CSV table of C-alpha atoms in Angstrom, one decimal:
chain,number,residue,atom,x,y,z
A,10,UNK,CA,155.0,132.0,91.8
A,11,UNK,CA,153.2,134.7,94.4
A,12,UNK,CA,153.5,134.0,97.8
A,13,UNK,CA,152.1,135.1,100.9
A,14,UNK,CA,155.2,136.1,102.8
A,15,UNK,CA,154.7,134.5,105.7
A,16,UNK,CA,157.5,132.2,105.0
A,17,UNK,CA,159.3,133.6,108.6
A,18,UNK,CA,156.0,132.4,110.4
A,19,UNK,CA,155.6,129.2,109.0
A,20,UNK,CA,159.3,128.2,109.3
A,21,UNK,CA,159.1,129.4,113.1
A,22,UNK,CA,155.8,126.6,113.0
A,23,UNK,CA,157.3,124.2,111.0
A,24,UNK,CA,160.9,123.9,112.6
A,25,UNK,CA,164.2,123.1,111.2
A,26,UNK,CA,164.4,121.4,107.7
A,27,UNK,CA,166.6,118.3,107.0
A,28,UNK,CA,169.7,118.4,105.0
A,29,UNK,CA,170.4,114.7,104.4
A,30,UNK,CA,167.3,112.4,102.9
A,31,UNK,CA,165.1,111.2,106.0
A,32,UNK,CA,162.9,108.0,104.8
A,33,UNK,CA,160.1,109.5,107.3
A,34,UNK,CA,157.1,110.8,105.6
A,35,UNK,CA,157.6,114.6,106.4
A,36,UNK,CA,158.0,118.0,104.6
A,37,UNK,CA,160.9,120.2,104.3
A,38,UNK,CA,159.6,122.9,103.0
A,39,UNK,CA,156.8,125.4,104.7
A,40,UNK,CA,154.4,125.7,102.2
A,41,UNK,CA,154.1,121.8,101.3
A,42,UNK,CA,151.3,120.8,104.0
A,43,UNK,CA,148.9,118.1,104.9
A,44,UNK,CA,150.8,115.0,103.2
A,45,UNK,CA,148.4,112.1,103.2
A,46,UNK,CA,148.6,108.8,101.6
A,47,UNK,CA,145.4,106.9,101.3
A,48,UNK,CA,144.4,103.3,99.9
A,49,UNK,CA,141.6,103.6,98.0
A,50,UNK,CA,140.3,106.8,99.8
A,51,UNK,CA,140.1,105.6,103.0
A,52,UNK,CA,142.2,107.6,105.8
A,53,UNK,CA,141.9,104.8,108.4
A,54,UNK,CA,143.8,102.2,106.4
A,55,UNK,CA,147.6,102.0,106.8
A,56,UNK,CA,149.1,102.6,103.5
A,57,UNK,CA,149.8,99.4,102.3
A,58,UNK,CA,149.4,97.6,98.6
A,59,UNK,CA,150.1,94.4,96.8
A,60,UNK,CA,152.1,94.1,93.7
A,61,UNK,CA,149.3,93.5,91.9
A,62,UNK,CA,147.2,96.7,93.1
A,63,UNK,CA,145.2,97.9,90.9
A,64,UNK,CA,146.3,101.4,89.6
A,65,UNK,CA,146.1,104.0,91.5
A,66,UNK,CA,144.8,102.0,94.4
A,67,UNK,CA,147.2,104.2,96.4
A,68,UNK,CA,147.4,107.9,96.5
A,69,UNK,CA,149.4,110.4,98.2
A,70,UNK,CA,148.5,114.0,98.2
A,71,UNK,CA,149.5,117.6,99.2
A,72,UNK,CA,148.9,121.1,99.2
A,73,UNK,CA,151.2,123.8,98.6
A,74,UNK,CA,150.6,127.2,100.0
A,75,UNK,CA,150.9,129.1,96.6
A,76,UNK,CA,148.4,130.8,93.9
A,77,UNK,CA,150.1,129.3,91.1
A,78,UNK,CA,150.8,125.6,90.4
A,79,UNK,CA,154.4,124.7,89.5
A,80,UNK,CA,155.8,121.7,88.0
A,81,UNK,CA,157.0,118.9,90.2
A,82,UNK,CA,158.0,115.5,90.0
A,83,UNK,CA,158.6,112.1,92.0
A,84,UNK,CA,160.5,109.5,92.5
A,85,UNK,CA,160.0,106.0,94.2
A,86,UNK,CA,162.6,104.3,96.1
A,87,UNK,CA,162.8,100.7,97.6
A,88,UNK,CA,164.0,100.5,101.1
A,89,UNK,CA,164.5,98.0,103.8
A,90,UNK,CA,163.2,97.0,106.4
A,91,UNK,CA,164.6,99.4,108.4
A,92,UNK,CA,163.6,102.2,106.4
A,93,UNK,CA,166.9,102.9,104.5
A,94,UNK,CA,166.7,102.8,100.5
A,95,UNK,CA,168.0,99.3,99.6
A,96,UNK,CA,171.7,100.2,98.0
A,97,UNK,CA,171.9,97.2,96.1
A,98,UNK,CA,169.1,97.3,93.8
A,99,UNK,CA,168.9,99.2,90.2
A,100,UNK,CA,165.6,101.3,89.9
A,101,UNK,CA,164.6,98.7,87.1
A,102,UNK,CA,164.9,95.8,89.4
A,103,UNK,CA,162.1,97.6,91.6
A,104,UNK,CA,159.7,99.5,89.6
A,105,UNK,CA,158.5,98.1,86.2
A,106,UNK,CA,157.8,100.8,83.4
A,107,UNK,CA,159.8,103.1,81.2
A,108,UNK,CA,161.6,105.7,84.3
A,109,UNK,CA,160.9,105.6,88.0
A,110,UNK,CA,160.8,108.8,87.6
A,111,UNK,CA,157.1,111.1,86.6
A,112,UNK,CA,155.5,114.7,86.3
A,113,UNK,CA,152.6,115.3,88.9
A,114,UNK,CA,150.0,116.3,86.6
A,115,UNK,CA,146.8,115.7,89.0
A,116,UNK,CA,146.3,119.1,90.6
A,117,UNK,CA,143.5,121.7,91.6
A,118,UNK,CA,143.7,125.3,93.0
A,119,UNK,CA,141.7,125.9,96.2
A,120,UNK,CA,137.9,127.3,96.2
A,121,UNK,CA,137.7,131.4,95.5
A,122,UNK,CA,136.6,132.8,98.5
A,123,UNK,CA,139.3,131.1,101.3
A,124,UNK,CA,141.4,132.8,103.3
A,125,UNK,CA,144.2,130.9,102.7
A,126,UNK,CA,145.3,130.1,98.7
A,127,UNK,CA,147.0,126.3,98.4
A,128,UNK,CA,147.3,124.1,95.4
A,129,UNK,CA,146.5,120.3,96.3
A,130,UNK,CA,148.7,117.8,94.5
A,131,UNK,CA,147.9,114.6,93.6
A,132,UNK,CA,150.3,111.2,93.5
A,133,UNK,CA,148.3,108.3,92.6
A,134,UNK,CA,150.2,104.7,92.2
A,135,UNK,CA,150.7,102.4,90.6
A,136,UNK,CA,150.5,104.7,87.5
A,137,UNK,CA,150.3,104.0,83.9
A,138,UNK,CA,153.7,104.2,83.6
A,139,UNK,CA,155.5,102.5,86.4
A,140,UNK,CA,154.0,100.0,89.8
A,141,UNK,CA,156.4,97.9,92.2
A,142,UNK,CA,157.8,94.8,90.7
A,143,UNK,CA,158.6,93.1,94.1
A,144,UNK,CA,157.5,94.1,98.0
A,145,UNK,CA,159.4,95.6,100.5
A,146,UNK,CA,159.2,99.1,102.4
A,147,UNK,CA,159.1,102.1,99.7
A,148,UNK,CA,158.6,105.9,99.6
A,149,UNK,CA,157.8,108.3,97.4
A,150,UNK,CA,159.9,111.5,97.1
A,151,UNK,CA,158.9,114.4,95.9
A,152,UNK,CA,161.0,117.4,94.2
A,153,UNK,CA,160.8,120.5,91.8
A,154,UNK,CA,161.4,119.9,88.0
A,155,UNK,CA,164.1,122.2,88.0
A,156,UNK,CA,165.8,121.4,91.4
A,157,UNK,CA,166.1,117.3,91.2
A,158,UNK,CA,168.2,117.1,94.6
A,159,UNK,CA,166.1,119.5,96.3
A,160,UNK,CA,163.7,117.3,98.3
A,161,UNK,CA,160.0,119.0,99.1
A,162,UNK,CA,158.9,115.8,100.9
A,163,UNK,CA,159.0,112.1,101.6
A,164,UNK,CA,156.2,109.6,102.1
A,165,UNK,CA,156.0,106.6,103.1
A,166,UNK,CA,153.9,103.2,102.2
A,167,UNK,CA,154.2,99.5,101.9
A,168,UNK,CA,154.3,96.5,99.6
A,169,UNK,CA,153.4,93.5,100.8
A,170,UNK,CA,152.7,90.0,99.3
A,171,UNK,CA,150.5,89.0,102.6
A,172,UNK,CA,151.3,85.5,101.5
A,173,UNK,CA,152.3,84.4,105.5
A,174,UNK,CA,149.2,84.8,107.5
A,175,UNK,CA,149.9,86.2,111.2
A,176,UNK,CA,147.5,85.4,113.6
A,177,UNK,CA,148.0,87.5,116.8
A,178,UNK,CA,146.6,88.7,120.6
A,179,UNK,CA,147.3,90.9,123.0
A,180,UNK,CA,147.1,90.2,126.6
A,181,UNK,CA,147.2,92.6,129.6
A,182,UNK,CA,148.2,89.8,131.8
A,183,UNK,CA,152.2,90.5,130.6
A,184,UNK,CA,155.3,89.0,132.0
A,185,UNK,CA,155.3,92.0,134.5
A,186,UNK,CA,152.2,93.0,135.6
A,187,UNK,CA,148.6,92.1,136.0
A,188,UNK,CA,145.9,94.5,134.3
A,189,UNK,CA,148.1,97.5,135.1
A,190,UNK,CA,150.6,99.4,132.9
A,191,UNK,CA,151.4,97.0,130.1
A,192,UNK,CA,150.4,95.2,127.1
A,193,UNK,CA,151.5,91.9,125.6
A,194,UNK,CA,151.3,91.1,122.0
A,195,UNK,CA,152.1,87.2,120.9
A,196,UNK,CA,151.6,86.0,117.2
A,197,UNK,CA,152.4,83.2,115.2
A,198,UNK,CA,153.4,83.5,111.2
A,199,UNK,CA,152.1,80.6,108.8
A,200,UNK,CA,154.9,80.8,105.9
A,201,UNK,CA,153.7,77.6,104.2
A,202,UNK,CA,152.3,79.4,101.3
A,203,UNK,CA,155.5,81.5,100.6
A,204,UNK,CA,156.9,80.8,97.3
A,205,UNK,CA,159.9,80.2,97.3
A,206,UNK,CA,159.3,78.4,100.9
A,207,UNK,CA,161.0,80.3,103.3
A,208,UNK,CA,164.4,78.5,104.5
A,209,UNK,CA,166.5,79.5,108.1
A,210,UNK,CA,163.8,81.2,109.6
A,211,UNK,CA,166.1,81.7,113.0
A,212,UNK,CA,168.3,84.3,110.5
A,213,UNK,CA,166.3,85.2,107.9
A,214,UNK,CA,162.9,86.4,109.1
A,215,UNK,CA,163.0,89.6,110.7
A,216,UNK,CA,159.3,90.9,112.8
A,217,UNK,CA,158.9,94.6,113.1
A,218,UNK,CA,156.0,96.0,115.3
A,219,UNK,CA,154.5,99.3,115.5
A,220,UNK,CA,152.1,100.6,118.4
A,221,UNK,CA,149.9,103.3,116.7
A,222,UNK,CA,152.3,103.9,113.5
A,223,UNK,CA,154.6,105.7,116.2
A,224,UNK,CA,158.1,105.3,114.6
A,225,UNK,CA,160.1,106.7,118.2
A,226,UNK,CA,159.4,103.1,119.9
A,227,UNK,CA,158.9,100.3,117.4
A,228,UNK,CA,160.6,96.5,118.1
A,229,UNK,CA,162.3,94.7,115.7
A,230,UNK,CA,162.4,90.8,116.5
A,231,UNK,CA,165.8,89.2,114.2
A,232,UNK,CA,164.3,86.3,115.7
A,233,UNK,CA,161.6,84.0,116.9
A,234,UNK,CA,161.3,82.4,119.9
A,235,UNK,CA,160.7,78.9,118.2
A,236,UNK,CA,159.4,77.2,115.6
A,237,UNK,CA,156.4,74.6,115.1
A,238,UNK,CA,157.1,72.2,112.3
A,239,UNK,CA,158.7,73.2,108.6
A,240,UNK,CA,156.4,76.6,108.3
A,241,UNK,CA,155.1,77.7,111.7
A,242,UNK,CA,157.5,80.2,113.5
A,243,UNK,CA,156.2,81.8,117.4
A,244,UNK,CA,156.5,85.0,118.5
A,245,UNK,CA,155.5,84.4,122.4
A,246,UNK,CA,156.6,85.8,126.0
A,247,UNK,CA,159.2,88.1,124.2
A,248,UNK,CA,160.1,91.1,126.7
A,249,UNK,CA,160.5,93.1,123.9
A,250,UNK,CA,156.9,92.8,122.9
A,251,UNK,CA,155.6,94.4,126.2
A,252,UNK,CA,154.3,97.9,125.3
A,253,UNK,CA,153.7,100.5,127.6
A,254,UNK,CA,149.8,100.7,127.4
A,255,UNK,CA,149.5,104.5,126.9
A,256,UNK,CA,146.2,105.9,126.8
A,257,UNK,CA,143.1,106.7,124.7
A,258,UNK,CA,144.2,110.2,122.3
A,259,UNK,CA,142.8,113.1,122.8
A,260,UNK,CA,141.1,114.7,119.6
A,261,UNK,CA,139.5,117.8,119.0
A,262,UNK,CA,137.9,119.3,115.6
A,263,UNK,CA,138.5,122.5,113.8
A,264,UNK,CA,135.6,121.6,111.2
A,265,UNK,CA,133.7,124.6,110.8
A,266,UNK,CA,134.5,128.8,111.3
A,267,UNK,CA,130.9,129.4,111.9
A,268,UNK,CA,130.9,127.4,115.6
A,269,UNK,CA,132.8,126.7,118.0
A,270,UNK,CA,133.8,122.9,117.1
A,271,UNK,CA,134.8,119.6,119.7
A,272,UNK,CA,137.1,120.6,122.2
A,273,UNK,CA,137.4,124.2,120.8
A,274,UNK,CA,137.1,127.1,123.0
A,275,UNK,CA,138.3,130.1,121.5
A,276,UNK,CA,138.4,131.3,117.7
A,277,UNK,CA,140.0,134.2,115.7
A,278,UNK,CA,140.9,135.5,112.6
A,279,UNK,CA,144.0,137.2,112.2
A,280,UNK,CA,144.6,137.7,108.0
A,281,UNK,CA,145.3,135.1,106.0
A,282,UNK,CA,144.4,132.4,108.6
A,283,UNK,CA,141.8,131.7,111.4
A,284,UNK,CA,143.3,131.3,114.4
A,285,UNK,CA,141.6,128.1,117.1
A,286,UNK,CA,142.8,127.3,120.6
A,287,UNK,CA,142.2,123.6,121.9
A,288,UNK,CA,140.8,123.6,125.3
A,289,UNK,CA,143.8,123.8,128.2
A,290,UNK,CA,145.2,120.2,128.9
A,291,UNK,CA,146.0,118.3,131.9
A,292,UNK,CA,148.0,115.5,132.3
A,293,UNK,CA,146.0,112.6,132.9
A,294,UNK,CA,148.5,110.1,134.2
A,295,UNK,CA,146.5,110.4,137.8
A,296,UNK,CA,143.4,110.3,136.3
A,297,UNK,CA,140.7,106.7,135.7
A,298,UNK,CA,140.6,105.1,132.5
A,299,UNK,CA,137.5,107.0,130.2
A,300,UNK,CA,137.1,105.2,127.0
A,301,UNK,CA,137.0,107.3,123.8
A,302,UNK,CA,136.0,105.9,120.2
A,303,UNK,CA,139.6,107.2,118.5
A,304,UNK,CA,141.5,106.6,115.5
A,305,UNK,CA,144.7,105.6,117.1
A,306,UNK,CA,146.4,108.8,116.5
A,307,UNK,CA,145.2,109.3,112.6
A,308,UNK,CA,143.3,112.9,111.4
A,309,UNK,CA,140.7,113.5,108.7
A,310,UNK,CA,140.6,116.3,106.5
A,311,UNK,CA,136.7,117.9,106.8
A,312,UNK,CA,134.9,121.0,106.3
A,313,UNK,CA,131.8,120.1,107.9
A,314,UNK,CA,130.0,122.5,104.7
A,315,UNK,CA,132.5,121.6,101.8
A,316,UNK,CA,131.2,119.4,99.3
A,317,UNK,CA,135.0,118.7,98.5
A,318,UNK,CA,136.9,119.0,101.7
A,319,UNK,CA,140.2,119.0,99.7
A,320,UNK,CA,139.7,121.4,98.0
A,321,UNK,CA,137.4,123.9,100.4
A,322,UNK,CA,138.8,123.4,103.9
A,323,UNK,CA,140.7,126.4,105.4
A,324,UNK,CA,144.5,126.5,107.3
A,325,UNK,CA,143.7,127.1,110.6
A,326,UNK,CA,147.0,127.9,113.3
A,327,UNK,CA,145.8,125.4,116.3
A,328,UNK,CA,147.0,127.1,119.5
A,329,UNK,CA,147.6,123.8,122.3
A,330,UNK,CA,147.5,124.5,125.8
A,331,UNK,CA,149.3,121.4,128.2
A,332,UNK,CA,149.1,123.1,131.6
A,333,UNK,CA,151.5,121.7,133.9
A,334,UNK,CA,155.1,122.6,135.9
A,335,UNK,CA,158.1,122.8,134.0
A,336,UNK,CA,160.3,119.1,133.3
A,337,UNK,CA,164.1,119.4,134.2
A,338,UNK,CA,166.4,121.1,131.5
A,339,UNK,CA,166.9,118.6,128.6
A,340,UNK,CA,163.4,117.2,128.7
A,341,UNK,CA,160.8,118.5,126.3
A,342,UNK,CA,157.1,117.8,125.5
A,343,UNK,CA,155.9,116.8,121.8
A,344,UNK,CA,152.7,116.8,120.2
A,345,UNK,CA,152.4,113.1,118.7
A,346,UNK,CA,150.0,111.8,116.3
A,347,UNK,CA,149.7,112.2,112.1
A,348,UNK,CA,149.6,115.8,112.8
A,349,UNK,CA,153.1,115.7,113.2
A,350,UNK,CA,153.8,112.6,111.5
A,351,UNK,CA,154.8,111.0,114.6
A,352,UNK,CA,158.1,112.5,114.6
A,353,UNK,CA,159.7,114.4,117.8
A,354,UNK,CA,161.2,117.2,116.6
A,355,UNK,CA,161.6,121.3,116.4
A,356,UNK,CA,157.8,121.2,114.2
A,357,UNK,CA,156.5,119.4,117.3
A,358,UNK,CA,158.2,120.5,120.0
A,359,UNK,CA,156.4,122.5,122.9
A,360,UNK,CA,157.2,126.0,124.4
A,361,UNK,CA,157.0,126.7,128.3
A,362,UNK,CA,155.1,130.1,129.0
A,363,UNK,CA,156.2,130.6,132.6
A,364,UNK,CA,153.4,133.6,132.9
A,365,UNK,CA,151.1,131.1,132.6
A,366,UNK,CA,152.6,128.3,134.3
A,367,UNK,CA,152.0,126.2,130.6
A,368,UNK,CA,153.4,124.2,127.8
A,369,UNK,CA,152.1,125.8,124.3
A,370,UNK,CA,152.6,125.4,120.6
A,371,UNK,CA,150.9,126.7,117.4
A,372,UNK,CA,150.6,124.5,114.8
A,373,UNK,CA,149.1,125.1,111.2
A,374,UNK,CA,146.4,122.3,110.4
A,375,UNK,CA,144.1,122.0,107.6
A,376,UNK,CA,140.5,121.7,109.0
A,377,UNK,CA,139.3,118.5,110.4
A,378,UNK,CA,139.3,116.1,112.5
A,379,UNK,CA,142.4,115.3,114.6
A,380,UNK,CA,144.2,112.8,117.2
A,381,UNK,CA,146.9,113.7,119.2
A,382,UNK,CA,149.4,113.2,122.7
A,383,UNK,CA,151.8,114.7,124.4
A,384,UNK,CA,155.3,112.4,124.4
A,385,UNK,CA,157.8,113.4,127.0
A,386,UNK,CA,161.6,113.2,126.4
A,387,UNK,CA,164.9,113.9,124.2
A,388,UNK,CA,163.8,114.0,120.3
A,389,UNK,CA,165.6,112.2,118.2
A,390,UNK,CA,164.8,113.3,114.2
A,391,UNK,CA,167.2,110.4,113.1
A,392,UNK,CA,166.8,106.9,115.3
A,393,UNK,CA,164.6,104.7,117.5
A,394,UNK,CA,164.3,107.1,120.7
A,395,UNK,CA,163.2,104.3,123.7
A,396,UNK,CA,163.1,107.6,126.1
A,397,UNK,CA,160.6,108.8,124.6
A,398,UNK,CA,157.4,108.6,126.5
A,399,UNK,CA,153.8,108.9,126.7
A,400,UNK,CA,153.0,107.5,130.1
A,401,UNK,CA,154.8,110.7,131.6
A,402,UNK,CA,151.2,112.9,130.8
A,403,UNK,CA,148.7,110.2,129.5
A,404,UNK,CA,149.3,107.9,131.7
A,405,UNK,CA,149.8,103.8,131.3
A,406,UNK,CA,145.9,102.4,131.0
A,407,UNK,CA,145.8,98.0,130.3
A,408,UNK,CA,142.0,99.0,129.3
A,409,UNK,CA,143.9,101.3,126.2
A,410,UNK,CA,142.6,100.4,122.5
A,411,UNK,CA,145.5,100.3,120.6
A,412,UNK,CA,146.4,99.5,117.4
A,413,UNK,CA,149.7,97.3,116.6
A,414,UNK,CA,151.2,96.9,113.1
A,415,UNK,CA,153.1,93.1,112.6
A,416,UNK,CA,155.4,93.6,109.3
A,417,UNK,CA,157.2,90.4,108.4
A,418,UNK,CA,160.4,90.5,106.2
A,419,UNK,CA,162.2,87.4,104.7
A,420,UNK,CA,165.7,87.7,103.2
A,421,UNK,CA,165.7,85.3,100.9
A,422,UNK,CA,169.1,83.2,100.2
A,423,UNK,CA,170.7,85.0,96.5
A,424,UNK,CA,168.3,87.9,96.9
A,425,UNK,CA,169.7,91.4,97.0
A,426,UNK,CA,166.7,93.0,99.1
A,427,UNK,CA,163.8,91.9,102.1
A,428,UNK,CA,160.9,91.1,100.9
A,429,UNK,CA,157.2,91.8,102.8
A,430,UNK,CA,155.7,88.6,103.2
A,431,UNK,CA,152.9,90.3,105.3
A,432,UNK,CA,151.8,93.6,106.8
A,433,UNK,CA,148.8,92.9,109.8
A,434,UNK,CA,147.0,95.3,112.1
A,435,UNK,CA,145.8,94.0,115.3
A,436,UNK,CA,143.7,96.0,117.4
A,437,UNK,CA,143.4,95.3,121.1
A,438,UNK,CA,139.6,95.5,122.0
């Protein structure tokens, strides 16, 4: 395979690799870029199925920096509700179909005429040859025919039966302040069309709640506060379910190389990539509430002249700019959103330029359309991090649209695994 050799560069970008497996959709490896995983085509969805999805109603795809394609191959695992593969389940208990185990053979090589060369993979699932026989958390992992324990990349995505209807709200009038800092989420499940009907819901049903698919500060509820007759459990004036409000993300656009796109003030080419800079940040912790129509920290790959984005967008290095005195020793800043796959870490991890009295970091996007934040704190690459924080810069706005993921697991008595009764988004308006 020919490469670039600009494999120094992009590790500098990219950070440190992992050594163990890490259930987080992320790369570890360079060249494997823009991981998505979409139900059917839409990027705004969260990437969740039912068992009975049609196939290929999901699909996760991928470029690799290369000319040439190579052979690669995946495997699907089942994990629990905490995100760890589920150690007592056989592959065939999971996945229905001949081997959970399958060539990628949906590829395409990049438009002639790019600066940068990538081919973009193709994962779409359920396949012909294998879908999920029960629910539950999964990922898919990706490695090189040759090289099975050599992991190139991990993605996540859901199965859920969405057989106990959640009905939620969130309420800016929390248990600790009034229209300030804070938002409070309450929601019921309905579990009376489970089958089997769900038994011990006090031990058995477990809640997990994410505030804009960030996976640093996510609550998990073992459980409820109470229960209304035999199938109505109540999620209600939980501390734990008081969210820092945040703020609106900022975005910018690196859609086109002929203009200067949104929030772009500076543009260069340096062989083989074009170089952008996002205008200089502030924080905005200080600042009034402005509303902004965003996508809760999601991106969207566009070339705003490609007939096929996929295939005929450029890799552009997206210089960021946070200008603002230095934190203590120990704290850092991190870029947050699906640019970085919401994880704090060396890939996402800001620089402080004393000359110019700024936070910075480069990172290497595919063109399009992007939502981001700066986090404040100690990254953690392998647990829930609480000191993580986005108030720090952003700010803590009541008015914030944000968007809060309810995932309800049941352990069912004699079962080996946690099923998904029911994935819902709720979106404070």
């Amino acid at each position: 395979m020919v490469r670039s050799g600009l494999f120094v560069f992009l590790s500098l970008i990219m950070g440190a690799t992992c050594m163990a497996l890490d259930t987080r959709t992320h790369s570890t490896d360079p060249y494997i870029r823009s991981i998505r995983t979409l139900v059917d085509g839409n990027d705004q969805l969260v990437p969740v199925i039912t068992p009975d999805a049609p196939e290929g109603l999901l699909e996760i795809s991928f470029d690799e920096l290369a000319d040439e394609y190579r052979q690669l191959r995946y495997q699907v695992i089942h994990c629990d509700s905490r995100w760890n593969p589920t150690a007592n389940l056989t592959e065939q208990e999971y996945i229905t179909g001949s081997f959970n185990e399958e060539d990628i053979t949906d590829y395409e090589y990049s438009m002639p005429g790019l600066s940068t060369r990538y081919v973009h993979y193709s994962i779409p699932f359920p396949s012909g040859h294998m879908r999920p026989a029960i629910s539950g958390n999964y990922i898919i992992r990706v490695y090189p025919y040759d090289d099975p324990e050599n992991t190139l990349l991990v993605s996540r995505f859901m199965v859920s039966e969405q057989s106990a209807p959640v009905s939620a709200s969130v309420n800016t009038s929390t248990d600790i302040d009034y229209n300030e800092a804070h938002q409070q989420l309450s929601f019921s499940v309905d579990t009376r069309n489970t089958a089997p009907e769900v038994v011990d819901p006090f031990s058995r049903i477990t809640a997990v709640i994410y505030q804009n698919s960030r996976t640093d500060n996510h609550v998990r509820l073992d459980h409820p506060l109470r229960a209304e007759g035999r199938n109505k459990i109540i999620y209600d004036h939980l501390r734990p379910l008081i969210f820092p409000a945040g703020n609106e993300y900022r975005r910018f656009e690196t859609v086109s190389t002929n203009y200067l796109p949104l929030r772009i003030d500076g543009m260069d080419f340096h062989y083989p990539y074009y170089h952008m800079s996002v205008e200089t940040d502030t924080p905005r912790a200080s600042e009034p509430y402005s509303y902004d129509s965003t996508q809760h920290g999601r991106l969207r790959i566009r070339n705003a002249n490609a007939d096929n984005s996929d295939l005929e967008s450029e890799y552009v290095v997206t210089h960021f700019t946070l200008s603002m005195p230095q934190l203590p020793p120990g704290v850092d800043v991190f870029i947050d959103g699906d640019l970085t796959y919401h994880t704090a870490d060396p890939a996402s991890k800001m620089q402080y330029d004393h000359e110019i009295g700024a936070y910075t970091r480069a990172l290497l996007l595919k063109q399009g359309s992007y939502n981001y934040q700066y986090l404040v704190g100690r990254g953690k690459t392998d647990t829930n991090d609480p000191s993580l924080d986005a108030g720090y810069i952003e700010g803590n706005k009541y008015q914030t649209v944000n968007e809060y993921l309810i995932c309800i697991y049941y352990s069912a008595p004699g079962e080996r695994y946690e099923r998904l009764l029911n994935v819902a988004p709720v979106v404070i308006r």
